[in-house]
Amino acid sequence: MIQYDYVEIRGSTLDSVLFRVGVVAGLRSKKLDGQTVGVMITASHNPEEDNGVKIVDSRGEMLESSWEAHATTLSNASTTEEFIEALDALIQTTKIDVSKPARVVYARDTRPSGVALVSALEDGLSAIGAEGRNAGVTTTPILHYLVKAINTKNTPDSYGDDSEEGYFHKLGDSFQSLLHNRKPLQPLLIDCANGVGALAAVTLRDHLGESLSLVLENTAMSTPGALNHLCGADFVKTTQKLPPSLVGRMKPGQRACSLDGDADRLIYYYLDERGIFHMLDGDKIAALVAAFIVDLVKSAGLENEIKVGIVQTAYANGASTKYLSGRLPVKCVATGVKHLHHAAEHFNVGVYFEANGHGTVLFSPSTQKKLAEYQPSTPAQSTALKHLVNLTQLINQTVGDALSDMLLVEVVLSHRSYTGEEWDSLYVDLPNCLVKVVVADRHAFRTENAERRLVSPPGLQAKIDELVRRYEGGRSFVRPSGTEDVVRVYAEAVVRSQADEELMKEFDTELALRVAGLVYDEAHGDPARRPKDFL
């Protein structure tokens, strides 16, 4: 199976899948008249023993959805004959001229299995006649950047120099411009998840000058099994606590952040004066960033011409939605980066962050043109305009980028003179939890309204609604997994359950456990195996 984010591939299938991905990427490039396509070998926030692959389209964004289906069919072909038949069908269906050139840039993260997978990918590229460019070991966002930079080189829309150095220069120069004549920030502690983000963060640090000092932790890229183990953005988000390696390292009042294994997710946190941990996730980042951009647009005198909007999924905390809705348009879409990214493109400036810390800001082409041509009438407007233009350079608009997003957060904190605690006080998250329910057939669960309501099984949504009404500020939704026979139950409420602490180790709210029980029973789960925590 191939999908946008990545696909876990293990065992004997690794080489064959990467060979086929090489063929697909080459064909995609031929279809696009030789424009460069990207391939990233990574399993992101997953354990080191897993690996996966992602194809990046020519604009540096996710692969076009129709080609996801083609890639899936080719990758899942069980025999060579089936693969060749699927290949011929793809060429005929999409009318590919195989005589056209093909160019593919590829990279991998620090996983040991990546070395052999690169070799298999190169064999696939060679088989389809594609010219390959090996970008080495780098982050997923840098690979996305390279694709767009290569394809816009020597054009009016140039995205930057098509090299890693070009990426770091772009971020460093714009960051220092945004903090010009401002007081240097306090050092920022970064948990690098023992992944490739550590490599990139070292280089980035050299491009920031005196504007920001980076203290790098969890940088053991060569230690077997260390990648994402008890550290990284996913660990912090799911456990809602400090990585053990940072306990005792962080001081009260200090802020820090965690990257994930391929540096496309970012989670912030801080310790308050009592030393208590507080997390600042993607919802908090979106609120901080969006409000700052809205204020800059207004200060530049462009509030009637540039509209800023927010895109969220159902997993966004209800408190964040309420906070943002009072300030700018908020759109809810189905879970998945491709849905968020596409919806954000409909705004002049679209901000999207998943709660897990993956997100970015998109400035439409017309908005960037307007910023380039606008003539401010006051010094204040001129300053705000300059900041907006620099933000378009600082932000990696192709994909969620932990390092770019981190610098964006630091810019806003500097301009607002916010501590972590002041940022956190923008709104108070509703207590929430996520429960996974194993079911016999996830396809029996169908949703509508951006996955916020069930339409099947019949009658289950009404029962959920009845439960939700019993809780102040209650909200809950159920959605099937896209890859395994499980259903995920999300719930939030104003007051946490007072149930026994031992019972609540894994689940925060009583509401989630009750909905999970409903789902399990509705799916005709075995009563003997019903989880004891389900109510």
Short mmCIF file of C-alpha atoms in Angstrom, two decimals:
data_model
loop_
_atom_site.label_atom_id
_atom_site.label_comp_id
_atom_site.label_asym_id
_atom_site.label_seq_id
_atom_site.Cartn_x
_atom_site.Cartn_y
_atom_site.Cartn_z
CA MET A 1 0.00 0.00 0.00
CA ILE A 2 1.24 3.49 -0.87
CA GLN A 3 -0.21 6.65 0.58
CA TYR A 4 0.88 10.24 1.00
CA ASP A 5 2.32 10.28 4.48
CA TYR A 6 4.38 7.10 4.18
CA VAL A 7 3.82 3.38 4.15
CA GLU A 8 5.47 0.97 6.53
CA ILE A 9 7.25 -1.74 4.56
CA ARG A 10 9.05 -4.61 6.21
CA GLY A 11 10.89 -7.84 5.57
CA SER A 12 11.36 -9.32 2.11
CA THR A 13 8.96 -6.84 0.49
CA LEU A 14 11.24 -3.86 1.13
CA ASP A 15 13.39 -4.07 -1.97
CA SER A 16 10.55 -4.86 -4.36
CA VAL A 17 8.39 -2.00 -3.11
CA LEU A 18 11.21 0.53 -3.47
CA PHE A 19 12.04 -0.76 -6.96
CA ARG A 20 8.41 -0.23 -7.96
CA VAL A 21 8.31 3.21 -6.34
CA GLY A 22 11.31 4.14 -8.47
CA VAL A 23 9.38 3.09 -11.57
CA VAL A 24 6.27 5.03 -10.49
CA ALA A 25 8.27 8.17 -9.69
CA GLY A 26 9.99 7.97 -13.07
CA LEU A 27 6.68 7.62 -14.87
CA ARG A 28 5.20 10.52 -12.92
CA SER A 29 8.13 12.69 -14.02
CA LYS A 30 7.66 11.63 -17.66
CA LYS A 31 3.97 12.51 -17.39
CA LEU A 32 5.03 15.97 -16.18
CA ASP A 33 7.36 16.47 -19.16
CA GLY A 34 10.50 15.74 -17.19
CA GLN A 35 9.82 17.88 -14.13
CA THR A 36 11.61 16.57 -11.06
CA VAL A 37 9.68 14.32 -8.67
CA GLY A 38 10.90 13.42 -5.17
CA VAL A 39 11.13 10.18 -3.21
CA MET A 40 11.71 10.18 0.56
CA ILE A 41 12.59 6.96 2.39
CA THR A 42 11.41 7.32 5.98
CA ALA A 43 8.92 6.03 8.52
CA SER A 44 8.74 9.38 10.28
CA HIS A 45 7.82 9.05 13.98
CA ASN A 46 7.67 5.24 13.94
CA PRO A 47 10.23 2.86 15.51
CA GLU A 48 13.64 2.49 13.92
CA GLU A 49 12.96 -1.03 12.64
CA ASP A 50 10.12 0.25 10.44
CA ASN A 51 10.70 2.01 7.17
CA GLY A 52 8.55 3.51 4.46
CA VAL A 53 8.45 5.68 1.39
CA LYS A 54 6.75 8.82 0.14
CA ILE A 55 6.55 10.26 -3.37
CA VAL A 56 6.70 14.06 -3.61
CA ASP A 57 5.03 15.76 -6.58
CA SER A 58 6.65 18.43 -8.74
CA ARG A 59 5.40 21.41 -6.70
CA GLY A 60 7.07 19.95 -3.62
CA GLU A 61 3.70 18.91 -2.21
CA MET A 62 1.90 15.59 -1.75
CA LEU A 63 1.47 13.24 -4.70
CA GLU A 64 -1.66 13.91 -6.76
CA SER A 65 -4.45 11.74 -5.35
CA SER A 66 -5.17 9.88 -8.59
CA TRP A 67 -1.53 8.78 -8.68
CA GLU A 68 -1.75 7.44 -5.13
CA ALA A 69 -4.14 4.82 -6.50
CA HIS A 70 -1.77 3.99 -9.37
CA ALA A 71 1.15 3.66 -6.96
CA THR A 72 -0.88 1.40 -4.68
CA THR A 73 -1.88 -0.90 -7.53
CA LEU A 74 1.68 -1.25 -8.79
CA SER A 75 3.17 -1.76 -5.34
CA ASN A 76 0.63 -4.42 -4.39
CA ALA A 77 0.98 -6.49 -7.57
CA SER A 78 1.68 -10.03 -6.34
CA THR A 79 3.64 -11.26 -9.37
CA THR A 80 5.95 -9.80 -11.99
CA GLU A 81 3.27 -10.45 -14.62
CA GLU A 82 0.68 -8.50 -12.59
CA PHE A 83 3.16 -5.67 -12.13
CA ILE A 84 3.87 -5.42 -15.86
CA GLU A 85 0.15 -5.52 -16.67
CA ALA A 86 -0.52 -2.74 -14.16
CA LEU A 87 2.40 -0.77 -15.57
CA ASP A 88 1.08 -1.04 -19.13
CA ALA A 89 -2.40 -0.04 -17.94
CA LEU A 90 -1.01 3.04 -16.15
CA ILE A 91 0.93 4.14 -19.23
CA GLN A 92 -2.10 3.72 -21.47
CA THR A 93 -4.64 5.22 -19.06
CA THR A 94 -2.61 8.35 -18.29
CA LYS A 95 -1.22 8.64 -21.84
CA ILE A 96 2.45 8.74 -20.82
CA ASP A 97 5.05 9.25 -23.53
CA VAL A 98 7.77 6.95 -22.20
CA SER A 99 10.35 8.52 -24.54
CA LYS A 100 10.25 11.73 -22.49
CA PRO A 101 12.96 12.40 -19.89
CA ALA A 102 12.44 11.65 -16.20
CA ARG A 103 14.18 13.21 -13.20
CA VAL A 104 13.90 12.10 -9.58
CA VAL A 105 15.60 13.50 -6.48
CA TYR A 106 15.65 11.15 -3.49
CA ALA A 107 16.80 11.02 0.11
CA ARG A 108 16.53 8.95 3.26
CA ASP A 109 16.50 9.44 7.01
CA THR A 110 18.96 7.80 9.43
CA ARG A 111 17.37 4.33 9.58
CA PRO A 112 19.98 1.62 8.86
CA SER A 113 17.61 -0.12 6.43
CA GLY A 114 17.58 2.99 4.27
CA VAL A 115 20.92 2.17 2.64
CA ALA A 116 19.63 -0.99 0.93
CA LEU A 117 16.33 0.67 0.08
CA VAL A 118 18.10 3.49 -1.75
CA SER A 119 19.87 0.87 -3.86
CA ALA A 120 16.56 -0.81 -4.74
CA LEU A 121 15.04 2.59 -5.59
CA GLU A 122 17.96 3.38 -7.88
CA ASP A 123 17.42 0.08 -9.70
CA GLY A 124 13.81 1.08 -10.32
CA LEU A 125 14.84 4.50 -11.61
CA SER A 126 17.36 2.91 -13.93
CA ALA A 127 14.79 0.42 -15.25
CA ILE A 128 12.41 3.20 -16.30
CA GLY A 129 15.21 5.40 -17.66
CA ALA A 130 15.01 8.13 -15.01
CA GLU A 131 17.88 10.42 -14.08
CA GLY A 132 18.42 10.26 -10.33
CA ARG A 133 19.87 12.80 -7.91
CA ASN A 134 20.83 11.46 -4.49
CA ALA A 135 20.24 14.12 -1.81
CA GLY A 136 21.74 11.81 0.83
CA VAL A 137 20.61 11.72 4.45
CA THR A 138 18.31 14.66 5.13
CA THR A 139 14.92 15.64 6.53
CA THR A 140 11.64 15.08 4.72
CA PRO A 141 10.91 18.86 4.52
CA ILE A 142 14.30 19.53 2.95
CA LEU A 143 13.54 16.93 0.25
CA HIS A 144 10.21 18.69 -0.41
CA TYR A 145 12.06 22.02 -0.60
CA LEU A 146 14.57 20.61 -3.08
CA VAL A 147 11.84 19.35 -5.41
CA LYS A 148 10.20 22.77 -5.61
CA ALA A 149 13.52 24.62 -5.84
CA ILE A 150 14.70 22.42 -8.71
CA ASN A 151 11.48 22.88 -10.67
CA THR A 152 11.33 26.66 -10.19
CA LYS A 153 15.01 27.33 -10.81
CA ASN A 154 15.67 30.27 -13.16
CA THR A 155 11.99 31.25 -13.17
CA PRO A 156 10.21 34.31 -11.70
CA ASP A 157 8.78 31.93 -9.06
CA SER A 158 12.17 30.65 -7.88
CA TYR A 159 11.78 29.01 -4.47
CA GLY A 160 15.47 29.26 -3.62
CA ASP A 161 18.79 27.66 -4.47
CA ASP A 162 18.29 23.94 -5.13
CA SER A 163 20.64 22.71 -2.40
CA GLU A 164 20.59 22.05 1.33
CA GLU A 165 22.74 25.14 1.76
CA GLY A 166 20.10 27.13 -0.13
CA TYR A 167 17.45 25.88 2.30
CA PHE A 168 19.44 26.89 5.37
CA HIS A 169 20.39 30.27 3.90
CA LYS A 170 16.74 31.00 3.16
CA LEU A 171 15.62 30.16 6.70
CA GLY A 172 18.55 31.83 8.41
CA ASP A 173 18.44 35.08 6.46
CA SER A 174 14.67 35.56 6.84
CA PHE A 175 14.78 34.67 10.56
CA GLN A 176 17.51 37.19 11.28
CA SER A 177 15.66 39.86 9.30
CA LEU A 178 12.49 39.23 11.32
CA LEU A 179 14.44 39.61 14.59
CA HIS A 180 16.55 42.59 13.47
CA ASN A 181 17.17 45.02 16.34
CA ARG A 182 15.27 42.79 18.73
CA LYS A 183 16.60 41.41 22.00
CA PRO A 184 18.22 37.96 21.51
CA LEU A 185 15.96 35.10 22.53
CA GLN A 186 16.69 32.84 25.48
CA PRO A 187 18.33 29.54 24.40
CA LEU A 188 15.91 26.94 23.05
CA LEU A 189 16.29 23.30 24.02
CA ILE A 190 15.51 20.91 21.13
CA ASP A 191 14.78 17.18 21.46
CA CYS A 192 15.97 15.86 18.07
CA ALA A 193 14.44 12.36 18.53
CA ASN A 194 17.89 10.84 17.82
CA GLY A 195 17.03 11.35 14.15
CA VAL A 196 18.05 13.26 11.07
CA GLY A 197 16.68 16.46 12.57
CA ALA A 198 19.81 16.55 14.73
CA LEU A 199 21.97 16.72 11.63
CA ALA A 200 19.89 19.55 10.18
CA ALA A 201 19.68 21.43 13.47
CA VAL A 202 23.48 21.57 13.75
CA THR A 203 23.70 23.20 10.31
CA LEU A 204 20.77 25.51 11.01
CA ARG A 205 22.42 26.69 14.21
CA ASP A 206 25.36 27.99 12.19
CA HIS A 207 22.99 30.12 10.07
CA LEU A 208 21.18 31.82 12.97
CA GLY A 209 24.07 33.90 14.26
CA GLU A 210 23.46 35.54 17.63
CA SER A 211 19.70 35.67 17.16
CA LEU A 212 18.93 32.29 18.74
CA SER A 213 21.02 29.73 20.60
CA LEU A 214 19.96 26.10 20.07
CA VAL A 215 20.70 23.49 22.73
CA LEU A 216 20.45 20.09 21.05
CA GLU A 217 19.43 16.96 22.96
CA ASN A 218 18.77 13.35 21.84
CA THR A 219 21.23 13.51 18.97
CA ALA A 220 22.43 9.86 19.08
CA MET A 221 21.80 9.13 15.40
CA SER A 222 24.17 6.17 15.28
CA THR A 223 23.00 4.43 18.47
CA PRO A 224 21.01 1.30 17.49
CA GLY A 225 17.34 1.52 18.45
CA ALA A 226 17.53 5.12 19.71
CA LEU A 227 15.46 6.73 16.93
CA ASN A 228 12.12 7.96 18.35
CA HIS A 229 12.64 5.79 21.45
CA LEU A 230 11.25 7.56 24.53
CA CYS A 231 11.72 10.88 22.78
CA GLY A 232 10.50 12.96 19.87
CA ALA A 233 7.30 14.82 19.04
CA ASP A 234 5.06 11.75 18.90
CA PHE A 235 6.28 10.51 22.29
CA VAL A 236 5.60 13.88 23.92
CA LYS A 237 2.19 14.27 22.28
CA THR A 238 0.92 10.78 23.11
CA THR A 239 2.32 10.53 26.65
CA GLN A 240 1.96 14.23 27.46
CA LYS A 241 5.19 14.26 29.43
CA LEU A 242 8.87 15.12 29.05
CA PRO A 243 11.21 12.67 27.32
CA PRO A 244 13.03 10.93 30.22
CA SER A 245 16.36 12.26 28.93
CA LEU A 246 15.17 15.84 29.57
CA VAL A 247 14.00 15.27 33.13
CA GLY A 248 16.39 17.26 35.28
CA ARG A 249 17.79 19.08 32.24
CA MET A 250 14.91 21.54 31.90
CA LYS A 251 14.47 24.27 34.48
CA PRO A 252 11.25 25.99 35.62
CA GLY A 253 10.24 28.65 33.11
CA GLN A 254 12.31 27.10 30.32
CA ARG A 255 10.78 26.31 26.93
CA ALA A 256 11.71 23.41 24.68
CA CYS A 257 10.46 21.56 21.63
CA SER A 258 10.60 18.08 20.13
CA LEU A 259 11.02 17.09 16.49
CA ASP A 260 10.02 13.68 15.14
CA GLY A 261 12.25 11.19 13.33
CA ASP A 262 12.24 12.96 9.97
CA ALA A 263 11.67 16.49 11.32
CA ASP A 264 8.23 17.23 9.88
CA ARG A 265 6.39 17.44 13.24
CA LEU A 266 6.93 19.88 16.09
CA ILE A 267 5.65 19.92 19.66
CA TYR A 268 6.55 22.68 22.15
CA TYR A 269 6.39 22.54 25.95
CA TYR A 270 7.60 24.33 29.05
CA LEU A 271 7.93 23.89 32.79
CA ASP A 272 6.04 26.36 34.95
CA GLU A 273 7.45 27.94 38.11
CA ARG A 274 6.58 24.80 40.06
CA GLY A 275 8.37 22.61 37.53
CA ILE A 276 5.14 21.18 36.13
CA PHE A 277 5.13 20.12 32.46
CA HIS A 278 2.79 21.88 29.99
CA MET A 279 2.47 20.88 26.34
CA LEU A 280 1.98 23.32 23.45
CA ASP A 281 0.81 21.21 20.52
CA GLY A 282 -0.17 21.92 16.91
CA ASP A 283 -3.42 23.60 17.97
CA LYS A 284 -1.50 26.01 20.19
CA ILE A 285 1.00 26.69 17.40
CA ALA A 286 -1.82 27.44 14.95
CA ALA A 287 -3.46 29.89 17.38
CA LEU A 288 -0.17 31.70 18.06
CA VAL A 289 0.83 31.97 14.40
CA ALA A 290 -2.56 32.83 12.92
CA ALA A 291 -3.23 35.67 15.35
CA PHE A 292 0.23 37.13 14.63
CA ILE A 293 -0.30 37.05 10.86
CA VAL A 294 -3.75 38.61 11.20
CA ASP A 295 -2.25 41.48 13.19
CA LEU A 296 0.55 41.98 10.63
CA VAL A 297 -1.96 42.09 7.76
CA LYS A 298 -3.97 44.69 9.65
CA SER A 299 -0.87 46.74 10.53
CA ALA A 300 0.16 46.71 6.86
CA GLY A 301 -3.24 48.16 5.90
CA LEU A 302 -4.21 45.04 3.93
CA GLU A 303 -7.02 43.64 6.08
CA ASN A 304 -9.60 44.27 3.35
CA GLU A 305 -7.51 42.56 0.69
CA ILE A 306 -5.85 39.62 2.43
CA LYS A 307 -7.99 37.19 4.41
CA VAL A 308 -6.38 34.71 6.79
CA GLY A 309 -8.09 31.39 7.49
CA ILE A 310 -7.48 28.33 9.67
CA VAL A 311 -7.98 24.69 8.68
CA GLN A 312 -8.45 22.02 11.36
CA THR A 313 -9.57 18.42 11.66
CA ALA A 314 -12.03 16.97 14.15
CA TYR A 315 -9.06 16.14 16.41
CA ALA A 316 -8.43 19.83 17.08
CA ASN A 317 -9.22 20.66 20.69
CA GLY A 318 -12.62 22.30 21.03
CA ALA A 319 -11.14 25.15 23.05
CA SER A 320 -8.81 26.03 20.17
CA THR A 321 -11.68 26.02 17.70
CA LYS A 322 -13.71 28.33 19.94
CA TYR A 323 -10.74 30.68 20.41
CA LEU A 324 -9.96 30.88 16.70
CA SER A 325 -13.56 31.08 15.48
CA GLY A 326 -13.97 34.41 17.22
CA ARG A 327 -11.04 35.85 15.29
CA LEU A 328 -10.96 34.42 11.77
CA PRO A 329 -12.63 31.83 9.50
CA VAL A 330 -12.16 28.21 10.61
CA LYS A 331 -12.78 25.25 8.30
CA CYS A 332 -12.90 21.62 9.45
CA VAL A 333 -11.84 18.89 7.01
CA ALA A 334 -11.29 15.14 7.08
CA THR A 335 -8.12 13.84 8.74
CA GLY A 336 -5.03 13.81 6.53
CA VAL A 337 -2.43 16.31 5.38
CA LYS A 338 -3.72 16.32 1.81
CA HIS A 339 -7.18 17.50 2.98
CA LEU A 340 -5.71 20.22 5.19
CA HIS A 341 -3.27 21.44 2.56
CA HIS A 342 -5.87 21.63 -0.20
CA ALA A 343 -8.35 23.48 2.02
CA ALA A 344 -5.67 25.96 3.11
CA GLU A 345 -5.03 26.82 -0.55
CA HIS A 346 -8.50 28.37 -0.75
CA PHE A 347 -7.55 31.19 1.65
CA ASN A 348 -5.34 34.17 0.81
CA VAL A 349 -3.27 32.99 3.76
CA GLY A 350 -4.15 29.51 4.99
CA VAL A 351 -2.85 28.21 8.32
CA TYR A 352 -3.09 24.52 9.13
CA PHE A 353 -1.63 22.45 11.93
CA GLU A 354 -2.71 19.03 13.07
CA ALA A 355 -2.71 18.55 16.83
CA ASN A 356 0.27 16.20 16.37
CA GLY A 357 2.41 19.17 15.32
CA HIS A 358 2.44 18.75 11.55
CA GLY A 359 1.50 21.91 9.69
CA THR A 360 2.48 25.01 7.79
CA VAL A 361 1.18 28.32 6.40
CA LEU A 362 0.32 28.86 2.73
CA PHE A 363 0.43 32.27 1.05
CA SER A 364 -1.51 32.13 -2.23
CA PRO A 365 0.32 33.23 -5.42
CA SER A 366 -1.98 36.26 -5.70
CA THR A 367 -1.22 37.20 -2.09
CA GLN A 368 2.52 36.96 -2.64
CA LYS A 369 2.15 39.12 -5.74
CA LYS A 370 0.15 41.66 -3.75
CA LEU A 371 2.82 41.79 -1.05
CA ALA A 372 5.51 42.35 -3.69
CA GLU A 373 3.63 45.21 -5.37
CA TYR A 374 1.98 46.92 -2.40
CA GLN A 375 3.05 50.48 -1.62
CA PRO A 376 2.72 51.20 2.12
CA SER A 377 1.80 54.74 3.15
CA THR A 378 3.30 54.85 6.66
CA PRO A 379 6.47 53.54 8.36
CA ALA A 380 4.36 51.15 10.45
CA GLN A 381 2.77 49.70 7.32
CA SER A 382 6.19 49.36 5.72
CA THR A 383 7.55 47.44 8.72
CA ALA A 384 4.55 45.09 8.82
CA LEU A 385 4.82 44.50 5.07
CA LYS A 386 8.51 43.64 5.39
CA HIS A 387 7.69 41.14 8.15
CA LEU A 388 5.02 39.48 5.99
CA VAL A 389 7.40 39.15 3.05
CA ASN A 390 10.05 37.64 5.31
CA LEU A 391 7.48 35.18 6.68
CA THR A 392 6.85 33.90 3.14
CA GLN A 393 10.57 33.07 3.02
CA LEU A 394 10.87 31.64 6.53
CA ILE A 395 7.91 29.28 6.19
CA ASN A 396 8.36 26.09 4.17
CA GLN A 397 5.08 26.23 2.25
CA THR A 398 5.49 22.82 0.62
CA VAL A 399 4.90 20.72 3.73
CA GLY A 400 5.00 20.71 7.53
CA ASP A 401 8.59 21.45 8.53
CA ALA A 402 9.58 21.21 12.18
CA LEU A 403 12.65 23.46 11.88
CA SER A 404 10.91 26.13 9.80
CA ASP A 405 7.88 26.03 12.10
CA MET A 406 10.15 26.25 15.14
CA LEU A 407 11.73 29.44 13.83
CA LEU A 408 8.27 30.80 13.07
CA VAL A 409 7.18 30.19 16.66
CA GLU A 410 10.34 31.84 17.98
CA VAL A 411 9.68 34.92 15.80
CA VAL A 412 6.16 35.29 17.21
CA LEU A 413 7.31 34.74 20.80
CA SER A 414 9.92 37.47 20.31
CA HIS A 415 7.53 39.97 18.74
CA ARG A 416 4.85 39.28 21.37
CA SER A 417 7.38 39.10 24.23
CA TYR A 418 5.62 35.91 25.31
CA THR A 419 6.90 33.29 27.71
CA GLY A 420 5.69 29.74 27.25
CA GLU A 421 3.15 30.31 30.01
CA GLU A 422 1.78 33.48 28.37
CA TRP A 423 1.45 31.66 25.05
CA ASP A 424 -0.31 28.78 26.80
CA SER A 425 -2.80 31.19 28.38
CA LEU A 426 -4.33 32.15 24.99
CA TYR A 427 -6.90 29.47 25.80
CA VAL A 428 -7.19 26.46 28.11
CA ASP A 429 -7.40 23.06 26.42
CA LEU A 430 -10.38 20.90 27.23
CA PRO A 431 -9.33 17.58 28.82
CA ASN A 432 -9.38 14.97 26.07
CA CYS A 433 -8.40 11.45 25.23
CA LEU A 434 -8.18 9.09 22.29
CA VAL A 435 -9.21 5.43 22.60
CA LYS A 436 -8.57 2.69 20.06
CA VAL A 437 -11.26 0.00 19.70
CA VAL A 438 -10.45 -3.21 17.82
CA VAL A 439 -13.34 -4.22 15.54
CA ALA A 440 -13.97 -7.07 13.08
CA ASP A 441 -14.70 -4.73 10.16
CA ARG A 442 -13.79 -1.05 10.20
CA HIS A 443 -15.69 -0.54 6.93
CA ALA A 444 -18.95 -0.89 8.88
CA PHE A 445 -18.23 2.56 10.31
CA ARG A 446 -18.89 5.41 7.88
CA THR A 447 -18.74 9.13 8.65
CA GLU A 448 -19.87 12.51 7.35
CA ASN A 449 -19.36 16.19 8.19
CA ALA A 450 -15.53 16.01 8.10
CA GLU A 451 -15.60 12.73 10.07
CA ARG A 452 -17.40 14.33 13.00
CA ARG A 453 -20.58 12.24 12.76
CA LEU A 454 -21.35 8.58 12.06
CA VAL A 455 -23.88 7.57 9.43
CA SER A 456 -23.24 3.86 9.94
CA PRO A 457 -23.93 1.69 11.92
CA PRO A 458 -27.47 3.08 12.07
CA GLY A 459 -28.49 4.53 15.42
CA LEU A 460 -25.02 4.60 16.97
CA GLN A 461 -24.57 8.36 16.52
CA ALA A 462 -27.81 9.03 18.39
CA LYS A 463 -26.53 6.97 21.33
CA ILE A 464 -23.24 8.90 21.29
CA ASP A 465 -25.15 12.19 21.25
CA GLU A 466 -27.12 11.07 24.29
CA LEU A 467 -23.92 10.30 26.20
CA VAL A 468 -22.29 13.59 25.19
CA ARG A 469 -25.22 15.60 26.52
CA ARG A 470 -24.42 14.35 30.03
CA TYR A 471 -21.03 16.11 30.08
CA GLU A 472 -20.38 19.83 30.32
CA GLY A 473 -18.62 20.93 27.15
CA GLY A 474 -18.73 17.34 25.95
CA ARG A 475 -17.78 16.33 22.42
CA SER A 476 -16.99 12.95 20.93
CA PHE A 477 -16.59 11.44 17.49
CA VAL A 478 -15.78 8.03 16.08
CA ARG A 479 -13.79 7.37 12.92
CA PRO A 480 -12.40 4.17 11.38
CA SER A 481 -8.68 3.74 10.79
CA GLY A 482 -7.56 3.91 7.19
CA THR A 483 -5.12 1.01 7.53
CA GLU A 484 -6.25 -1.47 10.20
CA ASP A 485 -9.42 -2.90 11.68
CA VAL A 486 -9.70 -0.46 14.55
CA VAL A 487 -11.97 2.47 15.26
CA ARG A 488 -10.68 5.54 17.05
CA VAL A 489 -12.81 7.31 19.63
CA TYR A 490 -12.00 10.92 20.54
CA ALA A 491 -13.72 12.65 23.43
CA GLU A 492 -13.36 15.85 25.42
CA ALA A 493 -15.23 17.45 28.29
CA VAL A 494 -14.80 20.37 30.66
CA VAL A 495 -14.32 18.30 33.84
CA ARG A 496 -12.10 15.26 34.04
CA SER A 497 -13.58 12.08 35.43
CA GLN A 498 -13.08 11.50 39.13
CA ALA A 499 -12.85 7.77 38.51
CA ASP A 500 -10.20 5.66 40.16
CA GLU A 501 -6.69 6.85 39.20
CA GLU A 502 -5.56 3.32 38.36
CA LEU A 503 -8.43 2.98 35.89
CA MET A 504 -7.61 6.34 34.30
CA LYS A 505 -3.95 5.68 33.61
CA GLU A 506 -4.54 5.31 29.89
CA PHE A 507 -7.74 7.26 29.35
CA ASP A 508 -8.42 10.79 30.51
CA THR A 509 -12.19 11.02 30.31
CA GLU A 510 -15.07 8.87 31.33
CA LEU A 511 -16.93 9.98 28.21
CA ALA A 512 -14.36 8.38 25.90
CA LEU A 513 -14.58 5.09 27.76
CA ARG A 514 -18.36 5.08 27.54
CA VAL A 515 -18.32 5.80 23.80
CA ALA A 516 -15.65 3.14 23.31
CA GLY A 517 -17.90 0.65 25.08
CA LEU A 518 -20.79 1.59 22.80
CA VAL A 519 -18.65 1.10 19.73
CA TYR A 520 -17.33 -2.26 20.90
CA ASP A 521 -20.81 -3.54 21.63
CA GLU A 522 -22.23 -2.19 18.37
CA ALA A 523 -19.46 -4.00 16.46
CA HIS A 524 -20.54 -7.25 18.17
CA GLY A 525 -17.25 -7.60 19.98
CA ASP A 526 -16.70 -10.73 22.04
CA PRO A 527 -18.06 -10.01 25.55
CA ALA A 528 -15.34 -12.21 27.03
CA ARG A 529 -12.67 -10.03 25.48
CA ARG A 530 -14.30 -6.67 26.16
CA PRO A 531 -11.62 -4.35 27.62
CA LYS A 532 -12.26 -3.85 31.33
CA ASP A 533 -11.71 -0.11 31.02
CA PHE A 534 -14.65 0.30 28.63
CA LEU A 535 -17.74 1.52 30.49
#
